[in-house]
mmCIF file of C-alpha atoms in Angstrom:
data_model
loop_
_atom_site.group_PDB
_atom_site.id
_atom_site.type_symbol
_atom_site.label_atom_id
_atom_site.label_comp_id
_atom_site.label_asym_id
_atom_site.label_seq_id
_atom_site.Cartn_x
_atom_site.Cartn_y
_atom_site.Cartn_z
ATOM 1 C CA MET A 1 6.757 11.860 6.327
ATOM 2 C CA LEU A 2 4.339 10.468 8.917
ATOM 3 C CA ASN A 3 6.896 10.640 11.635
ATOM 4 C CA ILE A 4 6.180 14.953 11.568
ATOM 5 C CA ILE A 5 2.617 15.199 9.832
ATOM 6 C CA TRP A 6 1.104 12.480 12.001
ATOM 7 C CA PRO A 7 2.076 14.157 15.527
ATOM 8 C CA ILE A 8 1.089 17.712 14.210
ATOM 9 C CA PHE A 9 -2.356 16.375 12.997
ATOM 10 C CA ILE A 10 -3.447 15.109 16.529
ATOM 11 C CA ILE A 11 -1.820 18.022 18.863
ATOM 12 C CA ILE A 12 -3.405 21.054 16.844
ATOM 13 C CA SER A 13 -6.698 18.991 16.725
ATOM 14 C CA VAL A 14 -6.552 18.144 20.305
ATOM 15 C CA ILE A 15 -5.134 21.613 21.298
ATOM 16 C CA TYR A 16 -7.757 23.727 18.826
ATOM 17 C CA SER A 17 -10.680 21.445 20.054
ATOM 18 C CA LEU A 18 -10.010 22.546 23.845
ATOM 19 C CA PHE A 19 -10.808 25.992 22.518
ATOM 20 C CA SER A 20 -13.088 25.397 20.216
ATOM 21 C CA GLY A 21 -15.411 23.136 22.865
ATOM 22 C CA ASN A 22 -15.193 20.262 20.370
ATOM 23 C CA ILE A 23 -13.050 17.633 22.963
ATOM 24 C CA SER A 24 -16.093 15.356 23.617
ATOM 25 C CA GLU A 25 -16.457 14.983 19.428
ATOM 26 C CA VAL A 26 -12.781 14.251 19.491
ATOM 27 C CA ASN A 27 -13.061 11.749 21.935
ATOM 28 C CA ASP A 28 -15.999 10.123 20.248
ATOM 29 C CA SER A 29 -14.096 9.984 16.815
ATOM 30 C CA ILE A 30 -11.351 7.440 18.574
ATOM 31 C CA PHE A 31 -13.736 4.835 18.280
ATOM 32 C CA LYS A 32 -15.941 5.791 15.537
ATOM 33 C CA SER A 33 -12.487 5.933 13.453
ATOM 34 C CA ILE A 34 -11.517 2.691 14.718
ATOM 35 C CA GLU A 35 -14.714 0.821 14.234
ATOM 36 C CA SER A 36 -14.951 2.235 10.661
ATOM 37 C CA THR A 37 -11.628 1.468 9.699
ATOM 38 C CA MET A 38 -11.949 -2.018 10.767
ATOM 39 C CA SER A 39 -15.141 -2.606 8.881
ATOM 40 C CA LEU A 40 -12.791 -0.638 5.777
ATOM 41 C CA ILE A 41 -10.397 -3.296 6.404
ATOM 42 C CA LEU A 42 -12.557 -5.974 6.352
ATOM 43 C CA THR A 43 -13.721 -5.271 3.034
ATOM 44 C CA MET A 44 -10.755 -4.359 1.990
ATOM 45 C CA VAL A 45 -9.126 -7.943 2.796
ATOM 46 C CA GLY A 46 -12.020 -9.474 0.726
ATOM 47 C CA ASN A 47 -11.484 -7.065 -2.153
ATOM 48 C CA ILE A 48 -8.032 -7.089 -2.290
ATOM 49 C CA CYS A 49 -8.068 -10.980 -1.722
ATOM 50 C CA PHE A 50 -10.018 -11.266 -5.198
ATOM 51 C CA TRP A 51 -8.316 -8.936 -7.122
ATOM 52 C CA SER A 52 -5.010 -10.378 -6.186
ATOM 53 C CA GLY A 53 -5.883 -13.442 -7.067
ATOM 54 C CA ILE A 54 -7.340 -12.626 -11.088
ATOM 55 C CA MET A 55 -4.253 -10.358 -11.185
ATOM 56 C CA ASN A 56 -2.131 -13.892 -10.511
ATOM 57 C CA ILE A 57 -4.014 -15.523 -12.869
ATOM 58 C CA LEU A 58 -3.150 -13.103 -15.547
ATOM 59 C CA GLU A 59 0.261 -12.783 -14.498
ATOM 60 C CA LYS A 60 0.511 -16.577 -15.108
ATOM 61 C CA THR A 61 -0.807 -16.216 -18.826
ATOM 62 C CA ASN A 62 1.218 -16.485 -21.956
ATOM 63 C CA PHE A 63 -0.614 -13.380 -23.059
ATOM 64 C CA PHE A 64 0.745 -11.549 -20.445
ATOM 65 C CA LYS A 65 3.978 -11.836 -21.325
ATOM 66 C CA LYS A 66 3.203 -9.908 -24.511
ATOM 67 C CA LEU A 67 1.146 -7.612 -22.950
ATOM 68 C CA LYS A 68 3.876 -6.803 -20.892
ATOM 69 C CA ASN A 69 6.572 -6.457 -23.768
ATOM 70 C CA MET A 70 4.226 -3.640 -25.104
ATOM 71 C CA VAL A 71 3.873 -2.100 -21.612
ATOM 72 C CA THR A 72 7.928 -2.566 -20.579
ATOM 73 C CA GLY A 73 8.382 0.388 -23.203
ATOM 74 C CA ALA A 74 6.693 2.465 -21.665
ATOM 75 C CA ILE A 75 7.823 1.842 -18.359
ATOM 76 C CA ASN A 76 11.537 1.993 -19.303
ATOM 77 C CA LEU A 77 10.987 5.552 -20.442
ATOM 78 C CA ILE A 78 10.008 6.301 -16.970
ATOM 79 C CA PHE A 79 11.834 4.108 -14.770
ATOM 80 C CA LYS A 80 15.774 3.988 -15.144
ATOM 81 C CA ASN A 81 17.651 0.209 -15.036
ATOM 82 C CA LEU A 82 14.929 -1.595 -14.654
ATOM 83 C CA GLU A 83 15.562 -5.351 -15.839
ATOM 84 C CA LYS A 84 13.505 -6.834 -18.002
ATOM 85 C CA ASP A 85 11.333 -10.026 -16.913
ATOM 86 C CA SER A 86 11.889 -8.958 -13.137
ATOM 87 C CA LYS A 87 9.064 -9.003 -10.606
ATOM 88 C CA GLU A 88 9.494 -5.561 -9.943
ATOM 89 C CA SER A 89 9.051 -4.931 -13.798
ATOM 90 C CA GLU A 90 6.281 -7.500 -13.627
ATOM 91 C CA TYR A 91 4.171 -5.675 -10.729
ATOM 92 C CA ILE A 92 4.817 -2.039 -12.051
ATOM 93 C CA SER A 93 3.070 -3.008 -15.222
ATOM 94 C CA LEU A 94 0.266 -4.855 -13.272
ATOM 95 C CA ASN A 95 -0.301 -1.600 -11.153
ATOM 96 C CA ILE A 96 -0.505 0.689 -13.866
ATOM 97 C CA LEU A 97 -2.466 -1.395 -15.985
ATOM 98 C CA SER A 98 -5.199 -1.467 -13.074
ATOM 99 C CA ASN A 99 -5.063 1.772 -12.068
ATOM 100 C CA LEU A 100 -5.571 2.562 -15.916
ATOM 101 C CA LEU A 101 -8.786 0.233 -15.694
ATOM 102 C CA GLY A 102 -9.916 1.902 -12.351
ATOM 103 C CA LEU A 103 -9.377 -1.334 -9.923
ATOM 104 C CA GLY A 104 -8.231 0.353 -7.006
ATOM 105 C CA ASN A 105 -8.432 -2.817 -5.156
ATOM 106 C CA ALA A 106 -5.731 -4.712 -7.522
ATOM 107 C CA SER A 107 -3.784 -1.794 -7.959
ATOM 108 C CA THR A 108 -2.671 -1.582 -4.474
ATOM 109 C CA PRO A 109 -1.322 -5.182 -3.667
ATOM 110 C CA MET A 110 0.337 -4.825 -7.007
ATOM 111 C CA GLY A 111 1.841 -1.419 -6.021
ATOM 112 C CA ILE A 112 2.837 -2.632 -2.627
ATOM 113 C CA LYS A 113 4.657 -5.435 -4.052
ATOM 114 C CA ALA A 114 6.451 -3.516 -6.646
ATOM 115 C CA MET A 115 7.349 -1.137 -3.865
ATOM 116 C CA ASN A 116 8.939 -3.946 -1.376
ATOM 117 C CA GLU A 117 10.853 -5.537 -4.860
ATOM 118 C CA MET A 118 12.311 -2.131 -5.283
ATOM 119 C CA ASP A 119 13.316 -1.614 -1.809
ATOM 120 C CA ASN A 120 15.216 -5.228 -1.715
ATOM 121 C CA LYS A 121 17.113 -3.878 -4.725
ATOM 122 C CA ASN A 122 17.692 -0.627 -2.844
ATOM 123 C CA GLY A 123 20.971 0.752 -1.899
ATOM 124 C CA ASN A 124 20.228 2.703 1.059
ATOM 125 C CA LYS A 125 16.933 1.352 3.040
ATOM 126 C CA LYS A 126 17.012 4.907 4.556
ATOM 127 C CA VAL A 127 15.831 6.586 1.799
ATOM 128 C CA LEU A 128 13.536 5.837 -1.149
ATOM 129 C CA SER A 129 15.119 5.232 -4.658
ATOM 130 C CA LYS A 130 14.429 7.667 -7.420
ATOM 131 C CA ASN A 131 12.049 5.010 -9.188
ATOM 132 C CA MET A 132 10.346 4.224 -5.891
ATOM 133 C CA MET A 133 9.517 8.356 -5.821
ATOM 134 C CA LEU A 134 8.500 8.340 -9.246
ATOM 135 C CA PHE A 135 6.026 5.153 -8.774
ATOM 136 C CA ILE A 136 4.397 6.723 -5.886
ATOM 137 C CA LEU A 137 3.966 9.670 -7.517
ATOM 138 C CA ILE A 138 2.603 7.919 -10.482
ATOM 139 C CA ASN A 139 0.397 6.534 -8.197
ATOM 140 C CA THR A 140 -0.991 10.127 -6.357
ATOM 141 C CA ALA A 141 -1.798 10.937 -10.285
ATOM 142 C CA SER A 142 -4.980 9.329 -10.625
ATOM 143 C CA LEU A 143 -3.956 7.707 -13.797
ATOM 144 C CA GLN A 144 -7.620 6.135 -15.027
ATOM 145 C CA ILE A 145 -9.684 5.712 -17.940
ATOM 146 C CA ILE A 146 -13.240 5.791 -16.749
ATOM 147 C CA PRO A 147 -13.630 7.634 -13.468
ATOM 148 C CA THR A 148 -16.103 5.051 -12.083
ATOM 149 C CA GLY A 149 -16.460 6.299 -8.412
ATOM 150 C CA VAL A 150 -17.279 10.072 -9.117
ATOM 151 C CA ILE A 151 -19.832 8.810 -12.344
ATOM 152 C CA ALA A 152 -21.393 6.426 -9.972
ATOM 153 C CA ILE A 153 -21.626 9.568 -7.415
ATOM 154 C CA ARG A 154 -23.249 11.810 -10.248
ATOM 155 C CA SER A 155 -25.754 9.041 -11.172
ATOM 156 C CA SER A 156 -27.033 8.846 -7.450
ATOM 157 C CA LEU A 157 -27.702 12.357 -7.470
ATOM 158 C CA GLY A 158 -29.872 12.257 -10.784
ATOM 159 C CA SER A 159 -27.547 14.073 -13.019
ATOM 160 C CA LYS A 160 -28.365 13.970 -16.419
ATOM 161 C CA TYR A 161 -25.291 13.443 -18.058
ATOM 162 C CA PRO A 162 -22.992 11.444 -15.223
ATOM 163 C CA SER A 163 -20.057 11.122 -17.848
ATOM 164 C CA LYS A 164 -20.241 14.727 -19.174
ATOM 165 C CA MET A 165 -16.858 15.950 -17.707
ATOM 166 C CA ILE A 166 -14.976 12.349 -18.998
ATOM 167 C CA ILE A 167 -12.614 14.578 -21.521
ATOM 168 C CA HIS A 168 -12.208 17.273 -18.838
ATOM 169 C CA VAL A 169 -10.843 14.354 -16.422
ATOM 170 C CA TRP A 170 -8.751 13.087 -18.936
ATOM 171 C CA ILE A 171 -7.151 16.752 -19.759
ATOM 172 C CA THR A 172 -6.437 17.118 -16.189
ATOM 173 C CA THR A 173 -5.319 13.789 -15.283
ATOM 174 C CA VAL A 174 -2.494 14.092 -18.127
ATOM 175 C CA ILE A 175 -1.183 17.316 -17.429
ATOM 176 C CA VAL A 176 -1.143 16.576 -13.709
ATOM 177 C CA PHE A 177 0.909 13.756 -14.841
ATOM 178 C CA LEU A 178 3.327 14.903 -16.989
ATOM 179 C CA PHE A 179 3.918 17.776 -14.579
ATOM 180 C CA VAL A 180 4.822 15.331 -11.291
ATOM 181 C CA LEU A 181 6.694 12.908 -13.773
ATOM 182 C CA VAL A 182 8.770 16.073 -15.294
ATOM 183 C CA PHE A 183 9.434 17.325 -11.561
ATOM 184 C CA GLY A 184 9.929 14.350 -10.182
ATOM 185 C CA LYS A 185 12.870 13.414 -12.793
ATOM 186 C CA LEU A 186 14.435 16.756 -12.543
ATOM 187 C CA PHE A 187 14.275 17.091 -8.797
ATOM 188 C CA PHE A 188 14.427 13.640 -7.452
ATOM 189 C CA LYS A 189 18.203 12.832 -6.961
ATOM 190 C CA GLU A 190 19.263 9.266 -5.859
ATOM 191 C CA GLU A 191 20.597 8.791 -2.617
ATOM 192 C CA GLU A 192 22.861 6.127 -2.461
ATOM 193 C CA LYS A 193 24.985 6.938 0.531
ATOM 194 C CA MET B 1 -24.549 4.526 -23.054
ATOM 195 C CA ILE B 2 -21.493 4.929 -20.838
ATOM 196 C CA ASN B 3 -23.108 3.521 -17.677
ATOM 197 C CA THR B 4 -24.045 0.246 -19.170
ATOM 198 C CA LEU B 5 -20.393 0.289 -20.271
ATOM 199 C CA VAL B 6 -18.958 1.167 -17.068
ATOM 200 C CA SER B 7 -21.185 -1.665 -15.247
ATOM 201 C CA ALA B 8 -20.149 -3.886 -17.806
ATOM 202 C CA SER B 9 -16.309 -3.326 -17.756
ATOM 203 C CA ILE B 10 -15.443 -5.269 -14.867
ATOM 204 C CA PRO B 11 -17.301 -8.340 -15.487
ATOM 205 C CA MET B 12 -15.846 -8.389 -18.978
ATOM 206 C CA LEU B 13 -12.277 -8.097 -17.700
ATOM 207 C CA VAL B 14 -12.878 -10.810 -15.291
ATOM 208 C CA PHE B 15 -14.315 -12.881 -17.819
ATOM 209 C CA PHE B 16 -11.122 -12.201 -19.961
ATOM 210 C CA ILE B 17 -8.679 -12.589 -17.857
ATOM 211 C CA VAL B 18 -9.943 -16.225 -16.723
ATOM 212 C CA PHE B 19 -11.237 -17.068 -20.034
ATOM 213 C CA ILE B 20 -7.332 -16.505 -21.599
ATOM 214 C CA SER B 21 -5.910 -18.557 -18.657
ATOM 215 C CA PHE B 22 -8.834 -21.072 -18.902
ATOM 216 C CA LYS B 23 -7.900 -21.264 -22.754
ATOM 217 C CA GLU B 24 -4.122 -21.868 -22.063
ATOM 218 C CA LYS B 25 -4.815 -24.753 -19.912
ATOM 219 C CA LYS B 26 -3.650 -23.405 -16.858
ATOM 220 C CA ASN B 27 -4.588 -24.234 -13.555
ATOM 221 C CA THR B 28 -6.899 -21.328 -12.974
ATOM 222 C CA PHE B 29 -8.393 -21.618 -9.547
ATOM 223 C CA ASP B 30 -4.665 -22.415 -8.318
ATOM 224 C CA ASP B 31 -3.444 -19.368 -9.820
ATOM 225 C CA PHE B 32 -6.076 -17.536 -8.266
ATOM 226 C CA LEU B 33 -5.740 -19.010 -4.553
ATOM 227 C CA GLU B 34 -1.612 -18.186 -4.439
ATOM 228 C CA GLY B 35 -2.726 -14.594 -5.511
ATOM 229 C CA ALA B 36 -5.343 -14.126 -3.108
ATOM 230 C CA SER B 37 -3.244 -15.652 -0.262
ATOM 231 C CA SER B 38 -0.318 -13.849 -0.936
ATOM 232 C CA SER B 39 -2.304 -10.582 -0.709
ATOM 233 C CA ILE B 40 -3.585 -10.931 3.114
ATOM 234 C CA LYS B 41 -0.026 -10.008 4.476
ATOM 235 C CA ILE B 42 0.061 -7.415 2.241
ATOM 236 C CA VAL B 43 -3.115 -6.261 3.865
ATOM 237 C CA LEU B 44 -1.717 -6.429 7.499
ATOM 238 C CA ASP B 45 0.985 -4.889 6.625
ATOM 239 C CA ILE B 46 -0.511 -1.496 5.969
ATOM 240 C CA PHE B 47 -3.524 -2.228 8.591
ATOM 241 C CA PRO B 48 -1.499 -0.547 11.526
ATOM 242 C CA THR B 49 -0.432 2.565 9.476
ATOM 243 C CA LEU B 50 -4.628 2.951 8.445
ATOM 244 C CA ILE B 51 -5.326 2.986 11.932
ATOM 245 C CA GLY B 52 -3.304 5.624 13.104
ATOM 246 C CA LEU B 53 -3.758 7.660 9.964
ATOM 247 C CA PHE B 54 -7.539 7.661 10.119
ATOM 248 C CA VAL B 55 -8.062 8.214 13.530
ATOM 249 C CA ALA B 56 -5.517 11.506 13.096
ATOM 250 C CA ILE B 57 -7.404 12.529 10.197
ATOM 251 C CA ASN B 58 -10.763 11.996 11.782
ATOM 252 C CA PHE B 59 -9.348 14.510 14.821
ATOM 253 C CA LEU B 60 -8.674 17.090 12.167
ATOM 254 C CA ARG B 61 -12.449 16.961 10.785
ATOM 255 C CA VAL B 62 -14.167 16.559 14.104
ATOM 256 C CA SER B 63 -12.171 19.410 15.801
ATOM 257 C CA GLY B 64 -13.276 21.766 13.119
ATOM 258 C CA ILE B 65 -9.228 23.042 12.594
ATOM 259 C CA LEU B 66 -9.858 21.783 9.070
ATOM 260 C CA GLY B 67 -12.177 25.169 8.586
ATOM 261 C CA LEU B 68 -9.331 27.277 10.295
ATOM 262 C CA ILE B 69 -6.898 25.434 7.704
ATOM 263 C CA ALA B 70 -9.285 26.251 5.084
ATOM 264 C CA ASN B 71 -9.420 29.760 6.275
ATOM 265 C CA ILE B 72 -5.473 30.397 6.333
ATOM 266 C CA PHE B 73 -5.017 29.064 2.915
ATOM 267 C CA SER B 74 -8.349 30.544 0.909
ATOM 268 C CA PRO B 75 -5.758 33.462 -0.367
ATOM 269 C CA VAL B 76 -4.034 31.052 -1.889
ATOM 270 C CA LEU B 77 -6.206 29.383 -3.534
ATOM 271 C CA THR B 78 -8.638 32.454 -4.577
ATOM 272 C CA PHE B 79 -5.377 33.992 -5.913
ATOM 273 C CA PHE B 80 -5.681 30.896 -8.463
ATOM 274 C CA GLY B 81 -8.945 32.153 -9.058
ATOM 275 C CA ILE B 82 -10.649 28.707 -7.737
ATOM 276 C CA PRO B 83 -14.270 30.005 -6.476
ATOM 277 C CA LYS B 84 -15.058 29.799 -2.606
ATOM 278 C CA GLU B 85 -17.252 27.150 -2.792
ATOM 279 C CA ILE B 86 -14.623 24.741 -3.888
ATOM 280 C CA LEU B 87 -12.065 25.429 -1.180
ATOM 281 C CA PRO B 88 -13.302 22.698 1.494
ATOM 282 C CA ILE B 89 -12.954 20.570 -1.023
ATOM 283 C CA ALA B 90 -9.421 21.835 -2.181
ATOM 284 C CA ILE B 91 -8.129 21.478 0.775
ATOM 285 C CA LEU B 92 -9.727 17.786 2.143
ATOM 286 C CA ARG B 93 -8.574 16.292 -1.003
ATOM 287 C CA PRO B 94 -5.445 15.509 -0.352
ATOM 288 C CA ILE B 95 -6.040 14.820 3.451
ATOM 289 C CA SER B 96 -9.065 12.379 3.626
ATOM 290 C CA GLY B 97 -10.974 10.519 0.883
ATOM 291 C CA SER B 98 -14.329 9.832 2.717
ATOM 292 C CA SER B 99 -14.755 13.362 3.834
ATOM 293 C CA THR B 100 -14.159 14.861 0.277
ATOM 294 C CA VAL B 101 -16.744 12.560 -1.065
ATOM 295 C CA ALA B 102 -18.992 13.199 1.876
ATOM 296 C CA VAL B 103 -18.527 17.359 1.129
ATOM 297 C CA ALA B 104 -18.332 16.845 -2.583
ATOM 298 C CA THR B 105 -21.834 15.505 -2.517
ATOM 299 C CA GLU B 106 -23.193 17.513 -0.445
ATOM 300 C CA LEU B 107 -22.306 20.617 -3.171
ATOM 301 C CA MET B 108 -23.422 19.067 -5.458
ATOM 302 C CA LYS B 109 -26.712 18.642 -4.395
ATOM 303 C CA GLN B 110 -26.902 22.032 -3.151
ATOM 304 C CA TYR B 111 -25.564 23.495 -6.191
ATOM 305 C CA GLY B 112 -26.729 21.018 -8.782
ATOM 306 C CA VAL B 113 -24.731 18.167 -10.296
ATOM 307 C CA ASP B 114 -24.805 19.528 -13.658
ATOM 308 C CA THR B 115 -23.913 23.186 -13.248
ATOM 309 C CA THR B 116 -20.945 24.356 -13.839
ATOM 310 C CA LEU B 117 -19.647 24.470 -10.218
ATOM 311 C CA GLY B 118 -20.807 20.827 -9.989
ATOM 312 C CA LEU B 119 -18.857 19.744 -13.027
ATOM 313 C CA ILE B 120 -15.771 21.321 -11.735
ATOM 314 C CA ILE B 121 -16.172 19.247 -8.589
ATOM 315 C CA SER B 122 -16.936 16.456 -10.472
ATOM 316 C CA THR B 123 -13.568 17.132 -12.418
ATOM 317 C CA ILE B 124 -11.609 17.205 -9.379
ATOM 318 C CA MET B 125 -12.790 14.471 -8.115
ATOM 319 C CA GLY B 126 -11.877 12.365 -10.904
ATOM 320 C CA SER B 127 -8.920 13.602 -11.805
ATOM 321 C CA THR B 128 -6.977 13.783 -8.470
ATOM 322 C CA GLU B 129 -5.740 10.930 -5.025
ATOM 323 C CA THR B 130 -6.174 11.254 -1.662
ATOM 324 C CA THR B 131 -2.515 12.132 -1.899
ATOM 325 C CA ILE B 132 -1.378 11.632 2.122
ATOM 326 C CA TYR B 133 -3.251 8.103 1.778
ATOM 327 C CA THR B 134 -1.868 7.269 -1.215
ATOM 328 C CA ILE B 135 2.190 8.355 -0.073
ATOM 329 C CA SER B 136 1.317 6.544 3.119
ATOM 330 C CA LEU B 137 0.018 3.053 1.975
ATOM 331 C CA TYR B 138 3.100 2.788 -0.618
ATOM 332 C CA THR B 139 5.873 3.513 2.158
ATOM 333 C CA ARG B 140 4.091 0.395 3.864
ATOM 334 C CA GLY B 141 4.526 2.221 7.278
ATOM 335 C CA LYS B 142 8.166 2.623 6.452
ATOM 336 C CA THR B 143 10.210 5.966 7.192
ATOM 337 C CA TYR B 144 12.171 7.347 4.402
ATOM 338 C CA LYS B 145 14.013 10.624 5.125
ATOM 339 C CA ASN B 146 13.286 11.756 1.802
ATOM 340 C CA THR B 147 9.436 11.285 1.764
ATOM 341 C CA TRP B 148 8.797 14.388 1.723
ATOM 342 C CA LYS B 149 10.216 15.118 -1.755
ATOM 343 C CA VAL B 150 7.522 13.029 -3.161
ATOM 344 C CA LEU B 151 4.848 14.308 -0.791
ATOM 345 C CA LEU B 152 5.776 18.136 -1.995
ATOM 346 C CA ILE B 153 5.464 17.659 -5.510
ATOM 347 C CA ALA B 154 2.254 15.647 -5.375
ATOM 348 C CA LEU B 155 0.721 18.306 -3.260
ATOM 349 C CA LEU B 156 2.131 20.846 -5.796
ATOM 350 C CA GLY B 157 0.280 18.197 -8.406
ATOM 351 C CA ASP B 158 -2.963 18.109 -6.675
ATOM 352 C CA LEU B 159 -3.026 22.094 -6.324
ATOM 353 C CA LEU B 160 -2.446 22.321 -10.560
ATOM 354 C CA GLY B 161 -4.983 19.441 -10.731
ATOM 355 C CA ILE B 162 -7.851 21.734 -9.348
ATOM 356 C CA ILE B 163 -6.965 24.830 -11.487
ATOM 357 C CA VAL B 164 -7.077 23.114 -14.515
ATOM 358 C CA SER B 165 -10.049 21.545 -13.610
ATOM 359 C CA VAL B 166 -11.494 24.965 -12.802
ATOM 360 C CA LYS B 167 -10.037 26.558 -15.608
ATOM 361 C CA LEU B 168 -11.071 24.301 -18.087
ATOM 362 C CA TRP B 169 -14.496 24.399 -17.523
ATOM 363 C CA GLY B 170 -14.522 28.351 -18.388
ATOM 364 C CA ILE B 171 -12.462 27.432 -21.699
ATOM 365 C CA LEU B 172 -14.014 23.600 -22.623
ATOM 366 C CA SER B 173 -17.995 23.964 -21.404
#
């Protein structure tokens, strides 16, 4: 995907900026983007480190084994051929749980670990397995019980009811989640060869 | 009330996890360190993807071409009854998280946070994700032949999310 859209982004931007006269802004943006990405990465290292640590504490408890048994039922409805007690189902559960709790910094490393585990079992490394595709889709659906980010923005803007749209967010999220899941299940095929 | 709940939820979660581990007499800090150090490699793996992606996205934003793209797609969005004030958000949402937040904040200041438009914007922000970023992150910089299928359905999901957000405030307000 990025092999196509990344060059397109760059080519059209540079050509357009020659016509629109924004080429010097585009030039400045290279340095600025790198600088802001670096500071983002630094914060991210800290956050991801901390939350992976916390998630690993959870992973090691006996309590998590019980929790996982509850979640596994739901996960097995979505994903096919997941082995019970495998690392992949463990990371998938942790990713979905931290998404629901709104811990983006914990869900990202757990999600990447889950993708690595699924890729190890993938027959053809040149394509995503159906489980991997469905897993990415679930992560684009923004499953989250409390949309903390937008509530914070609304509070900072002086809203009287920062969480007024919470039910609307739930309904929308569920509709989108079901839509991508059903489409993904129907449209994605296992491409072994 | 909900604000206190939101700010208490994360410390309580940390408390809960640490407390259970401590009660079960695990080596809590060792487990913490094990998880924390294994994650550093993940950040290093995704770092080149992020640099490349963010430079390209800022190119799009600064060159002014996003405005042109918004004009091209606006007939599609207006066809679905999406108000024209929301068009920039609908276009930016899958591409760039930080510019979506910037534009959304600006629009909510301009039109009011608690107006229907402000609430529609908030609903979109809460129920959609920065799709291109998420997909790039989870493919971990690797190339797969069928990633575009995921992108296609995820983008349709974003469009649906925006339409539903708008329509819901017409039905349930």
